[in-house]
Each structure stands twice: as C-alpha cells, then as structure tokens.
Coordinates of C-alpha atoms in Angstrom, one line a residue:
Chain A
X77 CA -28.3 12.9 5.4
X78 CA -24.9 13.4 5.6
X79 CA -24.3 10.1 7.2
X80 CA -25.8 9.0 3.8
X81 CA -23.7 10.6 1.6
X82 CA -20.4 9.5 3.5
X83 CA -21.4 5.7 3.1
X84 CA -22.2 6.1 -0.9
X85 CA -19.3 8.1 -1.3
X86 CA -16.9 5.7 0.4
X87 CA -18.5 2.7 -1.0
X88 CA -19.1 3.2 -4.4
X89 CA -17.6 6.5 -5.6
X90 CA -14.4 6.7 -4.1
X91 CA -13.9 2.9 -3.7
X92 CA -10.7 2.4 -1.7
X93 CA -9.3 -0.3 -2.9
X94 CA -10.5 0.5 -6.8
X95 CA -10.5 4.2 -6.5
X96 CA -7.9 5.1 -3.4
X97 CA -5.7 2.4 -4.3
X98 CA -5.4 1.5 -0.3
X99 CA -5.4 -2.3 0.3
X100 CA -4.0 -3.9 -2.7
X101 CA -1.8 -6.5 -1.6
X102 CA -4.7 -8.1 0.7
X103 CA -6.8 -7.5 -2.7
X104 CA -4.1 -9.3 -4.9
X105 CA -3.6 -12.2 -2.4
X106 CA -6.4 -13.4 -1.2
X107 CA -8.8 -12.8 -3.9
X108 CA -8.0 -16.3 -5.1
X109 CA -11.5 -18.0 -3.8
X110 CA -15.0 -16.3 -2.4
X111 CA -14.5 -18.1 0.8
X112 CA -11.3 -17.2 1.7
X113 CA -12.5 -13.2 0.7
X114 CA -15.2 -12.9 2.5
X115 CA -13.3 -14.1 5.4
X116 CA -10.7 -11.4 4.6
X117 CA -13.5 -9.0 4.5
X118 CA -15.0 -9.6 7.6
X119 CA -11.7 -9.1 9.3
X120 CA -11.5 -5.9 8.2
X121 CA -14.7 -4.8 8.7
X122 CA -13.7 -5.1 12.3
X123 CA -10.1 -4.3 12.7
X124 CA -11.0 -0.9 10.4
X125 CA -13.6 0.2 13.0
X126 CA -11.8 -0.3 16.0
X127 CA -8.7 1.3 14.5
X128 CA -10.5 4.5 13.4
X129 CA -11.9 4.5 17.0
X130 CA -9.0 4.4 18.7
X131 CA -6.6 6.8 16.9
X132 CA -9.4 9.1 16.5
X133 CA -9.2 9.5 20.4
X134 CA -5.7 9.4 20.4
X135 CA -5.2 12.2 17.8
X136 CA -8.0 14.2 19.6
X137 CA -6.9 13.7 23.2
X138 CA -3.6 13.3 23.2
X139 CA -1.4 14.1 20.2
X140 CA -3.6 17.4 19.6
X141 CA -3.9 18.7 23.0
X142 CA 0.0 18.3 23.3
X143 CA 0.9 19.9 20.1
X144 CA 2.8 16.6 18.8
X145 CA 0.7 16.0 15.6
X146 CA 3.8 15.1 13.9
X147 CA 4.2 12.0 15.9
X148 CA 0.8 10.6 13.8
X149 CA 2.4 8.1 11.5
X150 CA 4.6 6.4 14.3
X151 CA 1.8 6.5 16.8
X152 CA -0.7 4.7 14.6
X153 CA 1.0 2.3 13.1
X154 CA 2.1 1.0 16.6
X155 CA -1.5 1.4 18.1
X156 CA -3.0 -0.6 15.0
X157 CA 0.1 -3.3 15.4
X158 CA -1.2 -3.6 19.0
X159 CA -5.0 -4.0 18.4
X160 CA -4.4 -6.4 15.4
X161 CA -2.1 -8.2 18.3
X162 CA -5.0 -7.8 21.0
X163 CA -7.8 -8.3 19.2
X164 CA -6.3 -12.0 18.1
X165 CA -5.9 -12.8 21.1
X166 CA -9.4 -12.0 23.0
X167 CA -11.1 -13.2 20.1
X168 CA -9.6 -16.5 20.7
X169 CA -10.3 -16.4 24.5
X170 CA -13.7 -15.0 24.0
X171 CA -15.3 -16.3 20.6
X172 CA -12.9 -19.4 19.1
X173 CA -15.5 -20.1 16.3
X174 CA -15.2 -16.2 15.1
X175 CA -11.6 -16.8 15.5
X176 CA -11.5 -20.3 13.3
X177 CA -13.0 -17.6 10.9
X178 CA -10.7 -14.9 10.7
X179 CA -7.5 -16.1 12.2
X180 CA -5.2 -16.8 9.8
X181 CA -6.4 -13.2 8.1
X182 CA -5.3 -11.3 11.2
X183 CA -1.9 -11.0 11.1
X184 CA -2.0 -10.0 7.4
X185 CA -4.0 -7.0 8.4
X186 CA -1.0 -4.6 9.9
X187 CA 0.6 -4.2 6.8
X188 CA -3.2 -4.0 4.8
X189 CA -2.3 -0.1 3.9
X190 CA -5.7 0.4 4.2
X191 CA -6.3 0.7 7.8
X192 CA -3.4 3.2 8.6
X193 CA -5.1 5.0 5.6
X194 CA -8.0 5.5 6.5
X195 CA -7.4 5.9 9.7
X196 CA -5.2 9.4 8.4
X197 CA -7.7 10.5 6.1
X198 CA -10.5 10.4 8.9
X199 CA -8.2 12.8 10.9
X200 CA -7.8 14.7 7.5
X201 CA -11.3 15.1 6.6
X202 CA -12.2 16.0 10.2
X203 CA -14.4 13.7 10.6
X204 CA -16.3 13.8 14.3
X205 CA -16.7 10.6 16.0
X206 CA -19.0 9.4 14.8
X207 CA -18.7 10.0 11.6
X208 CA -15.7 8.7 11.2
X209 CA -17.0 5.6 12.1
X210 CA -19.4 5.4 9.6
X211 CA -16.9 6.5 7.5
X212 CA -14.7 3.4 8.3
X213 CA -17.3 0.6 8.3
X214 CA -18.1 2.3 4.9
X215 CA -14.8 1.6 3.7
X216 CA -14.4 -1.5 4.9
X217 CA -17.9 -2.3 3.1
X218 CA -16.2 -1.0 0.2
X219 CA -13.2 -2.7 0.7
X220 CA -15.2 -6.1 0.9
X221 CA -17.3 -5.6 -1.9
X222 CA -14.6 -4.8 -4.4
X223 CA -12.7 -8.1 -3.4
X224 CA -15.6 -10.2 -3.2
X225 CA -16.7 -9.2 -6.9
X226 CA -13.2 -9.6 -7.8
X227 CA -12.4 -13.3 -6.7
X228 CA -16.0 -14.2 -8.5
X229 CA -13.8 -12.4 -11.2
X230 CA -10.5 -14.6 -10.8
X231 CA -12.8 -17.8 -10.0
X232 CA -14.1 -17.6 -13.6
X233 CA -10.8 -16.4 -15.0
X234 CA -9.0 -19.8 -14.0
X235 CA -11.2 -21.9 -16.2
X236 CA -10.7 -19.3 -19.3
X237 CA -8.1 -20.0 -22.0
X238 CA -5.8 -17.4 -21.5
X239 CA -2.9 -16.2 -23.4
X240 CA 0.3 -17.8 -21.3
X241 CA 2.5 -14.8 -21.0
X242 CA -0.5 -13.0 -19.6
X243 CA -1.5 -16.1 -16.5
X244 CA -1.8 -15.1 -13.4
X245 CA -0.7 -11.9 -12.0
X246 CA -0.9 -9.8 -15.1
X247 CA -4.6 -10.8 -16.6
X248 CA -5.8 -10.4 -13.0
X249 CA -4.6 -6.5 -13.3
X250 CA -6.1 -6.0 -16.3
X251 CA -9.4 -7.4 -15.2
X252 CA -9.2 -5.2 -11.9
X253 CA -8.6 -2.0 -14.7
X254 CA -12.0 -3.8 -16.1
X255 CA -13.6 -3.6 -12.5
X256 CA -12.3 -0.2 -11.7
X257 CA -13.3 1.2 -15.1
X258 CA -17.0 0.0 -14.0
X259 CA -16.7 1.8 -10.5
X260 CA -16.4 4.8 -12.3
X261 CA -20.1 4.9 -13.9
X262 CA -20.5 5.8 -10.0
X263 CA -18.5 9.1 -10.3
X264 CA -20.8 12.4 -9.5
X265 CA -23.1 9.7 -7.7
X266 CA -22.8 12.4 -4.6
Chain B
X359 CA 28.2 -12.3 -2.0
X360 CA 29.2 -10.4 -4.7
X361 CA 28.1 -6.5 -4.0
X362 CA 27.8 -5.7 -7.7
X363 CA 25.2 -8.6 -8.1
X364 CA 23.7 -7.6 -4.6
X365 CA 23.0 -4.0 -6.1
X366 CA 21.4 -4.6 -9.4
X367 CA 19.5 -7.7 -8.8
X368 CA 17.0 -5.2 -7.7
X369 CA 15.8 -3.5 -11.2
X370 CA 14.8 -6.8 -12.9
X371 CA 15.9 -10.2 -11.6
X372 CA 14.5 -9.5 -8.0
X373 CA 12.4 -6.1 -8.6
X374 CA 10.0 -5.3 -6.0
X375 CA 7.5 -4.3 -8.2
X376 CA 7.1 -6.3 -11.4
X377 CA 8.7 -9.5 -9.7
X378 CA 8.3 -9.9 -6.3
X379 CA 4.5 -7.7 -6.3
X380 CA 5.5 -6.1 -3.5
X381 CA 4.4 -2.1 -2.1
X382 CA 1.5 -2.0 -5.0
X383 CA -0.3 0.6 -3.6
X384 CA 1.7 3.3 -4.3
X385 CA 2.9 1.9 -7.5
X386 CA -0.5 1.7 -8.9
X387 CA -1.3 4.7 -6.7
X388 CA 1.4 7.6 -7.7
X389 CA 2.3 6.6 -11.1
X390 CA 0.1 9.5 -12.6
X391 CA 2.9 11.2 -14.0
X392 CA 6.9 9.9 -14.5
X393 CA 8.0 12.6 -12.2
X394 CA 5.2 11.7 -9.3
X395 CA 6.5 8.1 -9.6
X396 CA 10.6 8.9 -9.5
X397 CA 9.5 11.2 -6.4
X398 CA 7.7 8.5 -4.5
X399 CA 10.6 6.0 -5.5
X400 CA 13.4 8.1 -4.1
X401 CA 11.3 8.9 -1.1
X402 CA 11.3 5.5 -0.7
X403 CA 14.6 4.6 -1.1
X404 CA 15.7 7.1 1.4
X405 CA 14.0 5.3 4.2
X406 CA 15.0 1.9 2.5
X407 CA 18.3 2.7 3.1
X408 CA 18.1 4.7 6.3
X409 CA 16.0 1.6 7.9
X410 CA 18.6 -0.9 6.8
X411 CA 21.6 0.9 8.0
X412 CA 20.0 1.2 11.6
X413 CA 18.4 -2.7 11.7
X414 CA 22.1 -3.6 10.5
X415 CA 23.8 -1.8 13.4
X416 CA 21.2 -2.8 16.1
X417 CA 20.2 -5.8 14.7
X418 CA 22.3 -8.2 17.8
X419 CA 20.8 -5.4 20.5
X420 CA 17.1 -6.7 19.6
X421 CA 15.2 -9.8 21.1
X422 CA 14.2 -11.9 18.4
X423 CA 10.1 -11.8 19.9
X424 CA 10.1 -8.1 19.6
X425 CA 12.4 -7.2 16.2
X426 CA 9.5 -6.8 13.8
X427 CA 7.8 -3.5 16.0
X428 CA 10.9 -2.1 16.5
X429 CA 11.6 -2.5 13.1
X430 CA 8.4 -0.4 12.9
X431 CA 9.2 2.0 15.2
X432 CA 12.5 2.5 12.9
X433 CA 11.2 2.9 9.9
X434 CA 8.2 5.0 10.9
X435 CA 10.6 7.1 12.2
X436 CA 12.2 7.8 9.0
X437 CA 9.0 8.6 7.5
X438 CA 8.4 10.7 9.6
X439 CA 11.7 12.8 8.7
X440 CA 10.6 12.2 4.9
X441 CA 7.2 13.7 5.9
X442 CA 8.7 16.8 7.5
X443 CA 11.7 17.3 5.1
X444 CA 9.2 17.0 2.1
X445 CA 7.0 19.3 3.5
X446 CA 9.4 21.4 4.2
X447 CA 11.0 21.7 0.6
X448 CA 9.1 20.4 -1.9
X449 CA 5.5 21.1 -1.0
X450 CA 4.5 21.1 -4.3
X451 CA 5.3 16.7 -4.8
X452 CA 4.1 16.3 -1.1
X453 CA 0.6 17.8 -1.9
X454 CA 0.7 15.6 -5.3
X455 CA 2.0 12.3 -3.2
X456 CA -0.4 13.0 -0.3
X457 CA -1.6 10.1 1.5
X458 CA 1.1 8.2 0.4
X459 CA 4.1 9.5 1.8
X460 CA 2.7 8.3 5.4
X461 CA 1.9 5.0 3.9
X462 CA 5.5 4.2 3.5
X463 CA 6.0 3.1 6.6
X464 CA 3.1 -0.1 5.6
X465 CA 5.3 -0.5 2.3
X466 CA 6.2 -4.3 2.4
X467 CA 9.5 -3.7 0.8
X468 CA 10.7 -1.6 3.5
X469 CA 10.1 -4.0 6.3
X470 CA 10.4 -7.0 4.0
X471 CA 14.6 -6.1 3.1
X472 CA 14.8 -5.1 7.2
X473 CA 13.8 -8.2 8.2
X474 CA 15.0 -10.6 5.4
X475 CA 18.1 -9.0 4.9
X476 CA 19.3 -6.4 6.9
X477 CA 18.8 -8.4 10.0
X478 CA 20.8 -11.6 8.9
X479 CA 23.4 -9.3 7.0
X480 CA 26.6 -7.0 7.7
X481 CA 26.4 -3.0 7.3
X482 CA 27.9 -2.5 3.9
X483 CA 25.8 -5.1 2.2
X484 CA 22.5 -3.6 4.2
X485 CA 23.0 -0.5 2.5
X486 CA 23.7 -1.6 -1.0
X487 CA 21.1 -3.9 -0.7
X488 CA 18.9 -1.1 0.2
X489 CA 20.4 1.0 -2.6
X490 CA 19.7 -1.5 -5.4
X491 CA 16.0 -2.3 -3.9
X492 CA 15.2 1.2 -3.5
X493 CA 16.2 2.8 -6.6
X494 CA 14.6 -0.3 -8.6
X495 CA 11.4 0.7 -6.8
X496 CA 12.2 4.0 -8.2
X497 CA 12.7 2.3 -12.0
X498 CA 9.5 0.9 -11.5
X499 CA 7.4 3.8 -10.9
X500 CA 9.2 6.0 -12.9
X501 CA 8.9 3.6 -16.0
X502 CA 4.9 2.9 -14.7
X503 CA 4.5 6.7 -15.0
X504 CA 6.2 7.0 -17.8
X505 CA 3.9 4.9 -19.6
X506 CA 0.6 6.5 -18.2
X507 CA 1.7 10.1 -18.7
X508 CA 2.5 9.1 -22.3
X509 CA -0.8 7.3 -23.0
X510 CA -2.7 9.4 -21.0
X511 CA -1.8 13.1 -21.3
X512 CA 0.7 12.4 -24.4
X513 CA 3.6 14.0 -22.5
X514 CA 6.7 13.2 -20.5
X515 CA 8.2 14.3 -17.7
X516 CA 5.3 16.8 -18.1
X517 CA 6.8 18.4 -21.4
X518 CA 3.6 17.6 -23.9
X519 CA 4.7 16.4 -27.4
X520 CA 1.3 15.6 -28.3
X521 CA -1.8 17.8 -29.1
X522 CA -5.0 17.1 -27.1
X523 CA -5.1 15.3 -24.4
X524 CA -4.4 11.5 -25.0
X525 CA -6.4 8.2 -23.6
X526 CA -7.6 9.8 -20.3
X527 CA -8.3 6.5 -18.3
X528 CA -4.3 5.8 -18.4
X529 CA -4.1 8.4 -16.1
X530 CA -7.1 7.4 -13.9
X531 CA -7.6 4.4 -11.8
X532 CA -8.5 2.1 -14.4
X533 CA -5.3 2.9 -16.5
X534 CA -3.0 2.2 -13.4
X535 CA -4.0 -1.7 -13.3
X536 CA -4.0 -2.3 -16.8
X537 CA -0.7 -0.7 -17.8
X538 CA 0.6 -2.2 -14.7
X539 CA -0.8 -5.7 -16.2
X540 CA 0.7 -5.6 -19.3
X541 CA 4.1 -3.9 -17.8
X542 CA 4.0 -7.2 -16.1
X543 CA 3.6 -9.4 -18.8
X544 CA 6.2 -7.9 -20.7
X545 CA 8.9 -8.2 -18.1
X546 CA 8.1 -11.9 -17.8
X547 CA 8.5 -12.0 -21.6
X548 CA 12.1 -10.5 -21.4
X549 CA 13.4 -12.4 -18.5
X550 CA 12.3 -15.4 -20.4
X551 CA 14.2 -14.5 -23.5
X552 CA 17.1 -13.1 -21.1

C-alpha cells in the first residue's frame, strides 16, 4: 500500500517537474517534438534508478557510517557524473540500438537537476531501498509524462497564430502555468 | 574588454535568466517571495564568484579531458560551504530554500561562466564577470518574486499593503511559469525598443 501511495504521490501530486520544479531545462529543451521526448524520457527513467541506487548505498554505507554526511552534495554529483559517463559507454558496447536511442540525451542528463534531486530527497525522506526505488522510477514516470504532454502541447502551439512578442520561449511558459495549473486538480489525491 | 561593460551586461543584455534561460529551476522554484529570490540569488553569486576566481587561478594546472569534473568538484565544494554557512546562520532562509541550495552546484550558470569564461580569461575579469552574472541572477529572482509576492499575497518584501490575500496561484506552481512567461516577454519588448 504504501508502495502505492509513493508512485501516485510522485507522479501526479507532487509532479517534479510541474510541482518540484526539478528538471526544467531538459523540459524546456527538448520538449520541442514527441520523438525526441520520449527519447529524453526513457533516459531518465534509467539514469534516475540507477542514480538513486547507488547513492542510496553510498550515503548508507559509507558517508553515514563515517560521520561525513556533509560531503553529500560533492559525492553525488561526481558519482552521477560517473554513471551518466559509464552507463554511455556499456550501453554502446552492450546494446548499440538502445544506445542509437538515447545517446545524444545522455550527456544532457548530469546537469538534469532532477537526478541529484531526487536522489537528496530520497535520503531526506528516508526512504529504504526499496522504496526509494520505487520512489525514483515514479519520478522519472512523472518526469516523462509531464514532458511528453507538454511537447503534444508545443507541437500544437507552433501551428497557432500567436501574438509575436509572446513566440517561443514565453507562450511555452505560460502554457506549462496552463499544464501545472491542471496538475493541481490532483492535490489531496493521497 | 572593457570591465564596466563586462560587469553589467549581465542584468539585461546577457542575463542568465530572462535572456540566456539558464538555472530555471530555482528561478521558477524560489521566487515565492522577493526576499526568497534575492537570498537564492546571492547564494548563488557567492559560489559564482568563488568558482571563477579558483578555475581562473588553476585553469593552466588542468588537462583539458578532465576540466569540466574538476570544475565540479570546485564548485560543489563551494556549495557545500554555502550549505554549512547558511545552516549555520540563517536557518530560517535555508529551511525556506531547501532543496535548492544543494542544487546549485547543477545550476548551468555556474559551470556555464567556469567553463566559457573563467577558463579562457585572466583573474580580475573572472571575478567581475562572476560579479555581474551573479548579482543579475539575483535581479532576476528578486524582480520574479517581486512580482509573485505582489500578485499573490499583495505584499512586498513580506510587508502586506493589501487586505486579503491576493491571486493565490502566483504564489503556487502555476503562477511561477506564467509570471515568468510574461516577465519574459516584456524584457524582449524593452530590449527591442532599447
């Protein structure tokens, strides 16, 4: 049950990109076409789970144990750097197709805010293992979700007549205020 | 290059926020209030600065495979001494910033100036540049806050000058993307005229 209420919490009620405000830049860039998104999606999806893996263990068997908590930011950010790094490059040994898919979204995924982020609050919540991986692939659901819906958004805006000062960057905000102002109807869900 | 020019050109021609799009999630994040955005933008500028001065000085010491994780490694170190110092001090903004302060260190601005400018330029222009950046980060937010708090709660600055409580979804997540939309659209308006 509870497992239950951490995947509709992360998904729909606190949404991270929409709610959390984690992951915009990857949300703002590549939300341009529903290929290129999903694509994006799927690559986190994966990079999220392993990360949350991995510096859960680390937090809980090192840095904890040795009373170094404070080295958390540094240490993360270096052991995502290095999976996003590794997982490139036995993806391309071991599955070329799946890398063909995500490749060029990869590298962008270091600086996606999101995965350091989540990977905090899971420590912060105090999550068990498991838990916190359902609490990652939950988020990354979410993340997906929220830009998929949102480059169906931006596909339809580019054929709309839209006032010039407001092309581009600026309509695309307001109609992500549109989309977060939707996610909230989910509040009190759980 | 002229240091005058290389300090302003971050509050409008090159600001990181409404120009160059860059570190949105703690714009769109923090901006709840004026005084949560002007705290995140110092915090900000503080490891700006701190992160260029050290990439300036070691920046000939550094093989060019492996400059962007130690550029990492230096600027998560200074976040880390933001972390603790804030902590420390001003519990009260650090329990309102949360999250966020950590997330620094994933802000493209900071690692964007180390390795587009700091790296390529000398010490005293690394600093001012990280100056002008940081504190028009720090415009940014403070002026996206402004605009929330006052649409949303009717105050600023957190004294209240209205009765009530305002348009509540500026202050919620909704509010931060549209105010941030229009914000944007205006600022392209006024360079145009400018």
């Amino acid at each position: 049950m509870t497992y239950v209420i951490i995947i509709i919490g992360a998904i729909f009620v606190n949404n991270i990109v929409l709610n959390t405000f984690l992951g915009i830049c990857p949300f703002l860039g590549v939300s341009k076409k529903i290929d290129t998104a999903v694509g994006m999606g799927g690559a986190v999806v994966f990079v999220l789970t392993l990360a949350v893996l991995v510096t859960w263990l680390i937090q809980h068997y090192i840095l904890t144990p040795f009373g170094i908590e404070f080295l958390q930011t540094i240490t993360f950010i270096l052991v995502i750097a290095s999976l996003v790094q590794m997982v490139e490059i036995i993806l391309k040994k071991v599955s070329p197709s799946l890398f063909q898919a995500l490749g060029i979204f990869l590298p962008l995924i270091t600086t996606n805010c999101a995965v350091l982020g989540v990977a905090i609050l899971t420590i912060q919540k105090d999550f068990g293992l498991m838990e916190g991986v359902v609490y990652a692939i939950a988020n990354a659901i979410g993340f997906s979700l929220a830009l998929v819906l949102f480059s169906g958004i931006r596909e339809h805006l580019d054929l709309m007549d839209v006032p010039k000062g407001m092309r581009g960057i600026p309509i695309a905000l307001v109609s992500a205020g549109i989309l977060a102002l939707a996610f909230m109807g989910f509040a009190n869900l759980v | 290059m002229n240091q005058l020019a290389n300090f302003t050109k971050g509050f409008i021609k090159e600001n990181p926020v409404f120009v160059l799009l860059l570190g949105m999630c703690p714009t769109l994040g923090v901006t709840t209030s004026a005084i949560n955005g002007l705290g995140m933008g110092l915090a900000t500028t503080f490891v700006l600065v701190m992160s260029n001065l050290v990439v300036s000085l070691v920046k000939n010491f550094i093989p060019d495979k492996v400059r962007i994780p130690s550029f990492i490694v230096i600027i998560a170190s200074f976040v880390t001494i933001v972390e603790l110092v804030m902590q420390a001090y001003l519990p009260a903004l650090f329990e309102q910033l949360g999250l966020f302060i950590p997330l620094i260190v994933v802000n493209c601005i900071v690692l964007g100036r180390a390795e587009a400018f700091a790296s390529k330029n000398t010490l005293l222009s690394s600093i001012i540049d990280g100056l002008g950046m940081g504190l028009g980060f720090a415009f940014a937010l403070m002026l996206l806050g402004g605009v929330r708090e006052i649409l949303g709660s009717g105050a600023i600055f957190g004294l209240k000058f209205l009765q009530g409580d305002g348009m509540l979804v500026f202050v919620l997540a909704p509010g931060a993307f549209i105010a941030l939309g229009y914000l944007i659209a205006l600022i392209n308006r006024l360079k145009k005229t400018a």
